[in-house]
Amino acid sequence: MVKSWTPRLVFLGDGAKILLNLWKKITGNSCKIQHHYYQYIGTKRVRKSWWWKLLVIWVVLWTLVSLWVFWYMSSQAMEKRKETLARMCDKRARMLQDQFNVSMNHVQAMSILISTFHHGKSPSSIDQRTFAKYTERTAFERPLTSGVAYAVRVLHSEREQFEKQQGWTIKRMPEQTPVHKDEYNAEALEPSPITEEYSPVIFAQDTISHVVSLDMLSGKEDRDNVLRARASGKGVLTAPFRLLKSNRLGVILTFAVYKTDLPSNATPNERIQATDGYLGGVFHIESLVEKLLQQLASKQTILVNVYDTTNSLHPISMYGSNVSDDGLQYVSTLNFGDPFRKHEMRCRFKQKPPWPWLAISTSIGILVIALLVGHIFHATMNRIAKVEDDYHEMEKLKKRAEAADVAKSQFLATVSHEIRTPMNGVLGMLHMLMDTDLDVTQQDYVGTAQASGKALVSLINEVLDQAKIESGKLELEAVQFDLRAILDDVLSLFSGKSQEKGVELAVYIFDKVPETLIGDPGRFRQIIINLVGNSIKFTEKGHIFVTVHPSSGGGDGIHRMEDTGSGIPIEAQYRIFTPFMQVGPSISRIHGGTGIGLSISKSLVCLMNGEIGFASIPKIGSTFTFTAVFTTACSNTSELKNHQINTQSSSVSSEFRGMTALIVDPRTVRAKVSRYHIQRLGIRVEVVPDLNQVFSSIGSGKTVIDTVLIEQEVWDKEFALSTLFVDKLRKLDHGVPPKLFILTSSVSYTRSNSATSGVYTPTIIMKPLRSSMLAASLQRAMGVGNRVNGRNGELPGLSVRYLLLQRKILVVDDNNVNLRVAAGALKKYGADVVCADGGKKAISLLKPPHNFDACFMDIQMPEMDGFEATKIIRDMEHKINDRIQHGELSVEAYENVHDWHVPILAMTADVIQATREECLKCGMDGYVSKPFEAEQLYLEVSRFFHSVADQNP
């Protein structure tokens, strides 16, 4: 047996030793197994002998299984046969019992009828003729009775008078010996012997009229039956016996007839005294059971026997024969209402059970299938070795492919990061060069170089994002951000391209969308930029409309980008989200791009627990829709409303409060977008479709109109009316005339400048509309507000200068170019910068006491990176602070500072979630990306510094 298992190890490769150790624990014969393993491994002879033994075991095993299946299915068939017999027998027993109960209930009802109309009436309302006629007509209500008779109770003292009244003598019941119907003669019967009481039959159904005048107490079975019936007050049955005249086997059901005033709880003695007579129902068992079985279609299937089992040792057969070809038997208990008598029905099948062909065919089929499987196993044995070799080869190729994929992702991430580092230096130097004294041509060259560098960095970022997505390392932030500010930034980003093409770019956000959300603003901005960028790229005329409206969830919103561009061909729509795939080869030549923007957008949407889809019709346009789940920053509606009002009041000049603007635009959707942006400034807005209604609105004097904003389409279409409109504005005699603005999407639009002249020359506002741009235009035109503010979301460099002025900053970076860029950017804002080229030098410079206000530290440096250096600095500060608090060190020696903690900000080109978490974990206070931007620098340093202007008012 041990030897037969050994060759199998040939095919298990490295797992063979594990099986050997397991077999050693089970059998204790490891030495012998190892001997056979190392002796025969890889040989065909052992394989063949082992498989032959396994095949024999297989055949024997499945032979036993087939025999077991045959036995099991045969036993199941037998159980089913038993269940069928039990069901059929119970059905017959239930029918017989139900029919008997019906007859018994009717007999009992007749006993009440006799008590009421015979004994309760004087004279009696019933005679033999009436009784016979009634019982004959109601025979159908007693389906199992062959006749009904009534015997009255007569005392010995009443016998003579009774016999004279009836006209016949009370006869004695004949002996229980079979009497043929032709030999029976009632007149020849002897008179009943003298006893204390008699019970002669006075009424009888015509079918048993021969029992009239017979004394029921003179027969043994009838006497016992009568005495039990009157004492119990219930119906009682006799034992089966041969009936008079018919000589058939039958039983008699007897009910005592009592006086009507007998109480329901009477004692047996009270019942005996109150007895008036006895009503009996005669049952011919054989004929009645046969009649009942005739009603069943399957009566010939089984044999039925009915027994009186009052005497369990000697049961009396009431119906059926004892002949049967099948030994299977089922017994159903019968309850005929008499607790003294016991009856049961025994059922058997007439025919022997058929051969279990299903079990035979199934077992043979299993054996045949097992033999076929064994043959297949044996036939495929010769191929197993080859399959295993192929499998191992495929495993190696798979691991090699996975390693190549990981190496590709690592290569992309590493190379992208390494390229971005010098590119950050290039962009930083170009930014510093732009701040020097350059002529127009040089500024154009530097601007072109900056744009090209930013485009390259953007492409590298996309490739890096794709690599992170494929490796599953892309993570999202959960910070608070302003959705409307992000969309305004996107509008500003693409405003130049849309104006050059004359394409109308617009954003509309529904009022129910929260002002502030919690999520990843950078990735959300990236999705919007990818989708809007594609729309700008493929739209030559028409519009690009971005809408955001809330869904039922509250924090999640539905974002739609609709354009009137060239659309996506139907045959290319299925691969629109596939990385590095474009609609056609000519797209990259005409429009550029790598084809991964939409793929990245889809992955980012999935990370935000949202969905993205599109609908596109070639030469008509496309609509991209996506959802993103965010958390609202305010807990309830009132807080959200207050937060929105406060945000608006902090970003909008108070001079616009209470003003009213009039928009002239016949297109409802476009007017709705313009109204949305103007209302964000706190200005009340009215909309009219043409210039004629402007005259009526201004001339009525009900509302003071401060500004009129006219769509270029309306101004050009009604050019003659425009001149008249301006003249009317000049001649207004009440108040200051409203300021006039033209809304246009084309940068080449100059026609309005030549239409009018003087003080009422319309001011042109270029689309797309943003609240910051509108505020600046209104401030310039109306001479109010602060003109220093830049575009929406951008903080002026002067604010950063106030924060960093005279601050001593330590910059740590191993790259000399990055060190110069960082130092130059900080010096630009008035900081006193000290440079260090490594972590060890930074530790020595930041050892308390020192006079540095902050430290900007690069993360990736040789010898000691920024994480390790920060940990050492924090440990050093912690120890000194503890010693100062315990009085071990003098506070004066440490410049009267009780708690040393210098703000350390990480400088990195790889700002991902894992890097940020590592920065905070090692003790850093924040991070800034390279190259420095005024907005991010201001947001970070403002958490630690107060501006010089604030300190010195």
Short mmCIF file of N, CA, C and O in Angstrom, two decimals, residues 563-627:
data_model
loop_
_atom_site.label_atom_id
_atom_site.label_comp_id
_atom_site.label_asym_id
_atom_site.label_seq_id
_atom_site.Cartn_x
_atom_site.Cartn_y
_atom_site.Cartn_z
N ASP A 563 -21.12 69.86 -24.37
CA ASP A 563 -20.46 70.68 -25.38
C ASP A 563 -21.11 70.43 -26.73
O ASP A 563 -21.84 69.46 -26.92
N THR A 564 -20.82 71.33 -27.66
CA THR A 564 -21.33 71.22 -29.02
C THR A 564 -20.18 70.94 -29.97
O THR A 564 -20.09 71.53 -31.05
N GLY A 565 -19.29 70.04 -29.56
CA GLY A 565 -18.11 69.75 -30.35
C GLY A 565 -18.37 68.71 -31.43
O GLY A 565 -19.50 68.48 -31.86
N SER A 566 -17.28 68.06 -31.85
CA SER A 566 -17.37 67.11 -32.96
C SER A 566 -17.99 65.79 -32.56
O SER A 566 -18.36 64.99 -33.42
N GLY A 567 -18.11 65.53 -31.26
CA GLY A 567 -18.69 64.27 -30.82
C GLY A 567 -17.71 63.11 -30.96
O GLY A 567 -16.60 63.25 -31.48
N ILE A 568 -18.13 61.95 -30.49
CA ILE A 568 -17.28 60.76 -30.51
C ILE A 568 -17.89 59.77 -31.48
O ILE A 568 -19.07 59.44 -31.39
N PRO A 569 -17.11 59.27 -32.44
CA PRO A 569 -17.65 58.27 -33.37
C PRO A 569 -18.17 57.05 -32.62
O PRO A 569 -17.62 56.64 -31.59
N ILE A 570 -19.24 56.47 -33.15
CA ILE A 570 -19.87 55.33 -32.47
C ILE A 570 -18.91 54.17 -32.32
O ILE A 570 -18.87 53.50 -31.29
N GLU A 571 -18.09 53.92 -33.35
CA GLU A 571 -17.18 52.77 -33.29
C GLU A 571 -16.05 52.97 -32.29
O GLU A 571 -15.35 52.01 -31.94
N ALA A 572 -15.84 54.20 -31.81
CA ALA A 572 -14.75 54.46 -30.86
C ALA A 572 -15.26 54.69 -29.45
O ALA A 572 -14.46 54.86 -28.53
N GLN A 573 -16.57 54.67 -29.24
CA GLN A 573 -17.10 55.00 -27.92
C GLN A 573 -16.78 53.93 -26.88
O GLN A 573 -16.65 54.23 -25.70
N TYR A 574 -16.66 52.68 -27.30
CA TYR A 574 -16.42 51.60 -26.33
C TYR A 574 -15.04 51.69 -25.68
O TYR A 574 -14.84 51.17 -24.58
N ARG A 575 -14.07 52.35 -26.34
CA ARG A 575 -12.72 52.41 -25.81
C ARG A 575 -12.35 53.80 -25.29
O ARG A 575 -11.18 54.10 -25.12
N ILE A 576 -13.35 54.60 -25.00
CA ILE A 576 -13.09 55.99 -24.65
C ILE A 576 -12.38 56.11 -23.30
O ILE A 576 -11.63 57.04 -23.05
N PHE A 577 -12.61 55.13 -22.39
CA PHE A 577 -11.98 55.17 -21.08
C PHE A 577 -10.76 54.24 -20.99
O PHE A 577 -10.26 54.00 -19.89
N THR A 578 -10.31 53.71 -22.11
CA THR A 578 -9.14 52.83 -22.11
C THR A 578 -7.86 53.67 -22.09
O THR A 578 -7.74 54.62 -22.86
N PRO A 579 -6.89 53.33 -21.22
CA PRO A 579 -5.66 54.13 -21.15
C PRO A 579 -4.90 54.12 -22.47
O PRO A 579 -4.81 53.10 -23.16
N PHE A 580 -4.36 55.29 -22.81
CA PHE A 580 -3.50 55.48 -23.98
C PHE A 580 -4.22 55.17 -25.29
O PHE A 580 -3.59 54.89 -26.30
N MET A 581 -5.56 55.19 -25.27
CA MET A 581 -6.33 54.96 -26.48
C MET A 581 -7.07 56.24 -26.84
O MET A 581 -7.68 56.88 -25.98
N GLN A 582 -6.98 56.63 -28.14
CA GLN A 582 -7.68 57.81 -28.61
C GLN A 582 -8.67 57.41 -29.70
O GLN A 582 -8.69 56.25 -30.16
N VAL A 583 -9.51 58.37 -30.07
CA VAL A 583 -10.54 58.08 -31.06
C VAL A 583 -9.94 57.59 -32.37
O VAL A 583 -10.42 56.64 -32.98
N GLY A 584 -8.86 58.21 -32.80
CA GLY A 584 -8.21 57.81 -34.04
C GLY A 584 -6.78 58.28 -34.04
O GLY A 584 -6.36 59.11 -33.23
N PRO A 585 -5.96 57.76 -34.96
CA PRO A 585 -4.55 58.17 -34.99
C PRO A 585 -4.35 59.64 -35.34
O PRO A 585 -3.33 60.23 -34.99
N SER A 586 -5.32 60.24 -36.02
CA SER A 586 -5.14 61.64 -36.41
C SER A 586 -5.39 62.60 -35.25
O SER A 586 -5.01 63.77 -35.31
N ILE A 587 -6.02 62.11 -34.17
CA ILE A 587 -6.36 62.98 -33.05
C ILE A 587 -5.10 63.51 -32.38
O ILE A 587 -4.97 64.70 -32.08
N SER A 588 -4.14 62.60 -32.12
CA SER A 588 -2.92 63.02 -31.44
C SER A 588 -2.12 63.98 -32.30
O SER A 588 -1.43 64.87 -31.79
N ARG A 589 -2.20 63.82 -33.65
CA ARG A 589 -1.46 64.73 -34.52
C ARG A 589 -2.11 66.11 -34.55
O ARG A 589 -1.43 67.13 -34.61
N ILE A 590 -3.46 66.16 -34.51
CA ILE A 590 -4.16 67.43 -34.62
C ILE A 590 -4.25 68.13 -33.28
O ILE A 590 -3.92 69.31 -33.13
N HIS A 591 -4.70 67.38 -32.24
CA HIS A 591 -4.98 67.99 -30.95
C HIS A 591 -3.95 67.65 -29.87
O HIS A 591 -3.96 68.28 -28.81
N GLY A 592 -3.10 66.66 -30.11
CA GLY A 592 -2.13 66.27 -29.09
C GLY A 592 -2.77 65.43 -28.01
O GLY A 592 -3.91 64.99 -28.11
N GLY A 593 -2.01 65.20 -26.94
CA GLY A 593 -2.53 64.43 -25.81
C GLY A 593 -2.05 62.99 -25.84
O GLY A 593 -1.54 62.49 -26.86
N THR A 594 -2.19 62.33 -24.69
CA THR A 594 -1.73 60.95 -24.54
C THR A 594 -2.86 59.95 -24.48
O THR A 594 -2.62 58.75 -24.56
N GLY A 595 -4.08 60.41 -24.29
CA GLY A 595 -5.21 59.49 -24.23
C GLY A 595 -5.42 58.84 -22.89
O GLY A 595 -6.06 57.79 -22.82
N ILE A 596 -4.87 59.42 -21.82
CA ILE A 596 -5.06 58.81 -20.49
C ILE A 596 -5.86 59.71 -19.56
O ILE A 596 -6.13 59.34 -18.42
N GLY A 597 -6.26 60.89 -20.05
CA GLY A 597 -7.00 61.81 -19.19
C GLY A 597 -8.33 61.24 -18.74
O GLY A 597 -8.67 61.27 -17.55
N LEU A 598 -9.10 60.68 -19.68
CA LEU A 598 -10.40 60.12 -19.32
C LEU A 598 -10.25 58.85 -18.48
O LEU A 598 -11.06 58.58 -17.60
N SER A 599 -9.22 58.05 -18.77
CA SER A 599 -8.97 56.86 -17.96
C SER A 599 -8.68 57.24 -16.51
O SER A 599 -9.21 56.63 -15.57
N ILE A 600 -7.85 58.25 -16.32
CA ILE A 600 -7.55 58.71 -14.96
C ILE A 600 -8.80 59.28 -14.30
O ILE A 600 -9.06 59.02 -13.12
N SER A 601 -9.59 60.03 -15.06
CA SER A 601 -10.82 60.60 -14.50
C SER A 601 -11.77 59.50 -14.03
O SER A 601 -12.36 59.60 -12.95
N LYS A 602 -11.91 58.45 -14.82
CA LYS A 602 -12.79 57.36 -14.41
C LYS A 602 -12.29 56.68 -13.13
O LYS A 602 -13.07 56.37 -12.23
N SER A 603 -10.98 56.47 -13.04
CA SER A 603 -10.42 55.85 -11.83
C SER A 603 -10.62 56.75 -10.62
O SER A 603 -10.95 56.27 -9.53
N LEU A 604 -10.44 58.05 -10.79
CA LEU A 604 -10.64 58.98 -9.67
C LEU A 604 -12.11 59.01 -9.24
O LEU A 604 -12.41 59.06 -8.04
N VAL A 605 -13.01 58.97 -10.21
CA VAL A 605 -14.44 58.95 -9.87
C VAL A 605 -14.79 57.69 -9.08
O VAL A 605 -15.55 57.73 -8.12
N CYS A 606 -14.21 56.56 -9.49
CA CYS A 606 -14.46 55.31 -8.76
C CYS A 606 -13.92 55.40 -7.34
O CYS A 606 -14.56 54.92 -6.39
N LEU A 607 -12.75 56.04 -7.16
CA LEU A 607 -12.21 56.21 -5.81
C LEU A 607 -13.10 57.11 -4.97
O LEU A 607 -13.12 56.99 -3.74
N MET A 608 -13.85 57.99 -5.61
CA MET A 608 -14.79 58.87 -4.89
C MET A 608 -16.16 58.24 -4.74
O MET A 608 -17.14 58.92 -4.44
N ASN A 609 -16.23 56.92 -4.98
CA ASN A 609 -17.49 56.17 -4.84
C ASN A 609 -18.58 56.70 -5.78
O ASN A 609 -19.76 56.72 -5.44
N GLY A 610 -18.16 57.13 -6.95
CA GLY A 610 -19.11 57.65 -7.93
C GLY A 610 -19.08 56.85 -9.22
O GLY A 610 -18.43 55.80 -9.32
N GLU A 611 -19.79 57.35 -10.20
CA GLU A 611 -19.85 56.72 -11.51
C GLU A 611 -19.70 57.80 -12.58
O GLU A 611 -20.04 58.96 -12.35
N ILE A 612 -19.21 57.38 -13.74
CA ILE A 612 -19.03 58.32 -14.85
C ILE A 612 -19.55 57.67 -16.12
O ILE A 612 -19.43 56.45 -16.31
N GLY A 613 -20.16 58.48 -16.95
CA GLY A 613 -20.67 57.99 -18.23
C GLY A 613 -20.80 59.14 -19.21
O GLY A 613 -20.54 60.30 -18.87
N PHE A 614 -21.20 58.82 -20.42
CA PHE A 614 -21.30 59.87 -21.43
C PHE A 614 -22.35 59.47 -22.47
O PHE A 614 -22.72 58.30 -22.60
N ALA A 615 -22.81 60.49 -23.16
CA ALA A 615 -23.68 60.31 -24.33
C ALA A 615 -23.15 61.23 -25.41
O ALA A 615 -22.90 62.42 -25.17
N SER A 616 -22.94 60.69 -26.59
CA SER A 616 -22.31 61.49 -27.65
C SER A 616 -22.94 61.15 -28.99
O SER A 616 -23.23 59.99 -29.29
N ILE A 617 -23.17 62.21 -29.77
CA ILE A 617 -23.68 62.07 -31.14
C ILE A 617 -22.65 62.74 -32.07
O ILE A 617 -22.35 63.92 -31.89
N PRO A 618 -22.10 62.01 -33.01
CA PRO A 618 -21.10 62.61 -33.90
C PRO A 618 -21.64 63.85 -34.60
O PRO A 618 -22.81 63.91 -35.02
N LYS A 619 -20.80 64.88 -34.64
CA LYS A 619 -21.07 66.17 -35.28
C LYS A 619 -22.16 66.98 -34.56
O LYS A 619 -22.55 68.04 -35.05
N ILE A 620 -22.63 66.49 -33.42
CA ILE A 620 -23.62 67.22 -32.62
C ILE A 620 -23.01 67.67 -31.30
O ILE A 620 -23.11 68.83 -30.91
N GLY A 621 -22.37 66.76 -30.61
CA GLY A 621 -21.76 67.11 -29.33
C GLY A 621 -21.75 65.94 -28.37
O GLY A 621 -22.21 64.83 -28.69
N SER A 622 -21.21 66.18 -27.19
CA SER A 622 -21.08 65.15 -26.17
C SER A 622 -21.49 65.71 -24.82
O SER A 622 -21.39 66.92 -24.57
N THR A 623 -21.96 64.81 -23.96
CA THR A 623 -22.31 65.17 -22.58
C THR A 623 -21.71 64.12 -21.65
O THR A 623 -22.07 62.94 -21.74
N PHE A 624 -20.79 64.54 -20.81
CA PHE A 624 -20.19 63.66 -19.80
C PHE A 624 -20.85 63.95 -18.45
O PHE A 624 -21.02 65.12 -18.07
N THR A 625 -21.19 62.91 -17.75
CA THR A 625 -21.83 63.03 -16.44
C THR A 625 -21.10 62.14 -15.45
O THR A 625 -20.78 60.99 -15.77
N PHE A 626 -20.82 62.69 -14.27
CA PHE A 626 -20.22 61.85 -13.22
C PHE A 626 -20.76 62.28 -11.87
O PHE A 626 -21.21 63.42 -11.69
N THR A 627 -20.70 61.37 -10.95
CA THR A 627 -21.09 61.63 -9.56
C THR A 627 -19.88 61.42 -8.66
O THR A 627 -18.99 60.63 -8.98
#
